[in-house]
């Protein structure tokens, strides 16, 4: 089995963790609602249109093509992908459905809705805010890409790609910044555990 690019992954994971901590700190000092409103500002119809569709890149349905690509081209890492899906899904829903069940989203937490920029055509959710599932998913994609491809540009380009999906959740008034930071943490923890599962599985099969 070809070694994963763990050096590049560590760099990407470190950047993700640092940014997540910074977001949590800003959320604490500025305030959850104020920080959200600062980032939720109206940037025009073109940006509205862009984020309305760009946000779908963090949808869980995109795990399907990822699984198919790995199955056909990197089948030895299929366990890694399956573990990543399971861990990220379980961690996200432990918070959404148990630890922070019913946590209000921006349109429910902020009484004066006129302060919130709402993009036309976006179906808004009101509860189970933490963490952002879209952010968790897209940062899993980012970290996996850093593991699979030995291309230094992926670390920065992929980070920007993932951050824009995370920001789209705030811009579309679906999540607070802290929710995005939570999703980033979920992704890092999920992929770290998935790597351990992958190596355990590979060593188990090697002994056979």
Coordinates of C-alpha atoms in Angstrom, one line a residue:
X1 CA 0.0 0.0 0.0
X2 CA 1.4 3.4 -1.0
X3 CA 2.0 5.7 1.9
X4 CA -0.4 8.6 2.5
X5 CA 1.0 12.1 2.3
X6 CA 0.8 12.6 6.0
X7 CA 3.3 15.5 6.0
X8 CA 1.0 17.6 3.8
X9 CA -2.0 16.5 5.8
X10 CA -0.4 17.6 9.0
X11 CA 0.1 21.1 7.5
X12 CA -3.5 21.3 6.3
X13 CA -4.8 20.0 9.7
X14 CA -2.7 22.5 11.6
X15 CA -4.0 25.4 9.5
X16 CA -7.5 24.2 9.9
X17 CA -7.1 23.9 13.7
X18 CA -5.5 27.3 14.0
X19 CA -8.3 29.0 12.0
X20 CA -10.9 27.1 14.0
X21 CA -9.5 28.3 17.3
X22 CA -9.2 31.9 15.9
X23 CA -12.9 31.8 14.9
X24 CA -13.9 30.5 18.4
X25 CA -11.9 33.3 20.0
X26 CA -13.4 36.0 17.8
X27 CA -16.8 34.6 18.5
X28 CA -16.1 34.8 22.3
X29 CA -14.8 38.4 22.2
X30 CA -17.1 39.9 19.6
X31 CA -20.2 37.9 20.6
X32 CA -22.0 35.1 18.8
X33 CA -24.7 37.4 17.2
X34 CA -22.5 40.3 16.5
X35 CA -19.8 38.2 14.9
X36 CA -22.5 36.6 12.7
X37 CA -24.0 39.9 11.7
X38 CA -20.5 41.2 10.8
X39 CA -19.9 38.4 8.3
X40 CA -23.5 38.1 7.1
X41 CA -23.4 41.6 5.4
X42 CA -25.0 41.9 2.0
X43 CA -22.4 41.7 -0.8
X44 CA -24.7 42.1 -3.7
X45 CA -26.8 39.9 -6.0
X46 CA -23.9 38.3 -7.8
X47 CA -22.5 37.1 -4.5
X48 CA -25.9 36.0 -3.4
X49 CA -26.3 33.9 -6.5
X50 CA -22.7 32.4 -6.1
X51 CA -23.1 31.3 -2.5
X52 CA -26.6 30.0 -3.1
X53 CA -25.2 27.3 -5.3
X54 CA -21.6 27.1 -4.1
X55 CA -22.8 26.0 -0.6
X56 CA -24.0 22.7 -2.1
X57 CA -20.3 21.6 -2.5
X58 CA -20.4 20.8 1.3
X59 CA -23.5 18.6 0.9
X60 CA -23.2 15.1 2.1
X61 CA -24.3 13.8 -1.3
X62 CA -20.8 14.5 -2.6
X63 CA -19.5 11.7 -0.5
X64 CA -20.9 9.4 -3.3
X65 CA -18.6 10.5 -6.1
X66 CA -15.7 10.5 -3.6
X67 CA -16.4 6.9 -2.6
X68 CA -16.7 5.9 -6.3
X69 CA -13.4 7.6 -7.3
X70 CA -11.6 5.9 -4.4
X71 CA -13.2 2.5 -5.2
X72 CA -12.0 2.6 -8.8
X73 CA -8.7 4.4 -8.5
X74 CA -7.5 4.0 -4.8
X75 CA -9.4 1.0 -3.6
X76 CA -6.8 0.3 -0.8
X77 CA -8.1 3.4 0.9
X78 CA -11.8 2.6 0.8
X79 CA -11.7 1.9 4.6
X80 CA -10.3 5.4 5.2
X81 CA -13.2 7.0 3.3
X82 CA -15.9 4.9 4.9
X83 CA -14.4 5.6 8.3
X84 CA -14.3 9.4 7.5
X85 CA -18.0 9.3 6.5
X86 CA -19.0 7.4 9.7
X87 CA -16.9 9.5 12.1
X88 CA -17.9 12.9 10.7
X89 CA -21.6 11.9 10.5
X90 CA -21.6 10.5 14.1
X91 CA -19.7 13.4 15.7
X92 CA -21.9 16.0 13.9
X93 CA -25.1 14.3 15.0
X94 CA -24.0 13.7 18.6
X95 CA -23.9 17.5 18.9
X96 CA -27.0 18.3 16.7
X97 CA -29.2 15.6 18.1
X98 CA -28.0 15.2 21.7
X99 CA -25.4 17.5 23.3
X100 CA -26.7 20.7 21.6
X101 CA -30.1 19.6 20.4
X102 CA -32.4 22.5 19.5
X103 CA -29.6 25.1 19.5
X104 CA -31.1 28.1 17.7
X105 CA -29.8 29.1 14.3
X106 CA -29.3 32.8 13.4
X107 CA -32.9 33.5 12.2
X108 CA -34.3 32.1 15.5
X109 CA -31.6 33.5 17.9
X110 CA -31.7 37.0 16.5
X111 CA -35.1 38.7 17.2
X112 CA -34.8 41.5 14.7
X113 CA -34.7 39.7 11.3
X114 CA -34.2 43.0 9.5
X115 CA -30.6 42.9 10.7
X116 CA -30.0 39.6 8.9
X117 CA -29.1 39.4 5.2
X118 CA -31.4 36.7 3.8
X119 CA -30.8 35.3 0.3
X120 CA -33.9 34.9 -1.8
X121 CA -34.8 31.3 -2.5
X122 CA -32.8 29.8 0.4
X123 CA -34.7 27.5 2.7
X124 CA -33.7 28.6 6.2
X125 CA -33.5 26.2 9.2
X126 CA -34.1 27.4 12.7
X127 CA -32.6 24.8 15.1
X128 CA -29.7 22.3 15.6
X129 CA -27.1 24.9 14.7
X130 CA -23.9 23.4 16.1
X131 CA -21.8 22.2 14.3
X132 CA -22.1 23.0 10.6
X133 CA -22.5 19.7 8.8
X134 CA -21.5 21.3 5.4
X135 CA -18.3 22.7 7.0
X136 CA -17.4 19.3 8.5
X137 CA -18.0 17.6 5.1
X138 CA -16.1 20.0 2.9
X139 CA -13.1 20.1 5.4
X140 CA -13.0 16.3 5.3
X141 CA -12.8 16.6 1.5
X142 CA -10.0 19.1 1.8
X143 CA -7.9 17.0 4.3
X144 CA -8.4 13.9 2.2
X145 CA -7.2 15.7 -0.9
X146 CA -4.1 16.7 1.0
X147 CA -3.6 13.0 2.0
X148 CA -4.1 11.6 -1.5
X149 CA -2.4 14.1 -3.8
X150 CA 1.2 15.2 -3.5
X151 CA 0.6 18.7 -4.7
X152 CA 1.7 21.6 -2.4
X153 CA -0.8 24.0 -4.0
X154 CA -3.7 21.9 -2.7
X155 CA -2.9 23.0 0.9
X156 CA -3.8 26.6 0.2
X157 CA -6.2 26.3 -2.7
X158 CA -8.1 23.6 -0.9
X159 CA -8.2 25.6 2.2
X160 CA -9.7 28.6 0.4
X161 CA -12.2 26.3 -1.3
X162 CA -13.3 24.8 2.0
X163 CA -13.4 28.2 3.8
X164 CA -15.7 29.6 1.1
X165 CA -18.1 26.8 1.7
X166 CA -17.9 27.5 5.4
X167 CA -18.5 31.2 4.9
X168 CA -21.4 30.4 2.6
X169 CA -23.2 28.9 5.6
X170 CA -22.9 32.2 7.4
X171 CA -23.7 34.4 4.4
X172 CA -26.8 32.3 3.7
X173 CA -27.9 32.8 7.4
X174 CA -27.8 29.1 8.1
X175 CA -25.1 29.1 10.7
X176 CA -23.0 31.1 13.2
X177 CA -19.3 31.4 12.7
X178 CA -18.8 29.1 15.7
X179 CA -20.8 26.4 14.0
X180 CA -18.4 26.5 11.0
X181 CA -15.4 26.3 13.4
X182 CA -17.0 23.3 15.1
X183 CA -17.4 21.6 11.7
X184 CA -13.7 22.2 11.0
X185 CA -12.8 20.5 14.3
X186 CA -15.1 17.6 13.5
X187 CA -13.3 17.2 10.2
X188 CA -9.8 17.1 11.7
X189 CA -10.7 14.7 14.4
X190 CA -12.6 12.5 11.9
X191 CA -9.8 12.2 9.4
X192 CA -7.1 11.6 12.1
X193 CA -9.2 8.7 13.5
X194 CA -9.8 7.4 10.0
X195 CA -6.1 7.4 9.2
X196 CA -5.5 5.2 12.3
X197 CA -8.3 2.9 11.2
X198 CA -6.8 2.7 7.7
X199 CA -3.3 1.8 9.0
X200 CA -4.8 -0.7 11.5
X201 CA -6.8 -2.4 8.7
X202 CA -3.8 -2.4 6.3
X203 CA -1.5 -4.0 9.0
X204 CA -4.2 -6.6 9.8
X205 CA -4.4 -7.6 6.2
X206 CA -0.6 -7.6 5.7
X207 CA -0.2 -10.1 8.6
X208 CA -2.6 -12.5 6.8

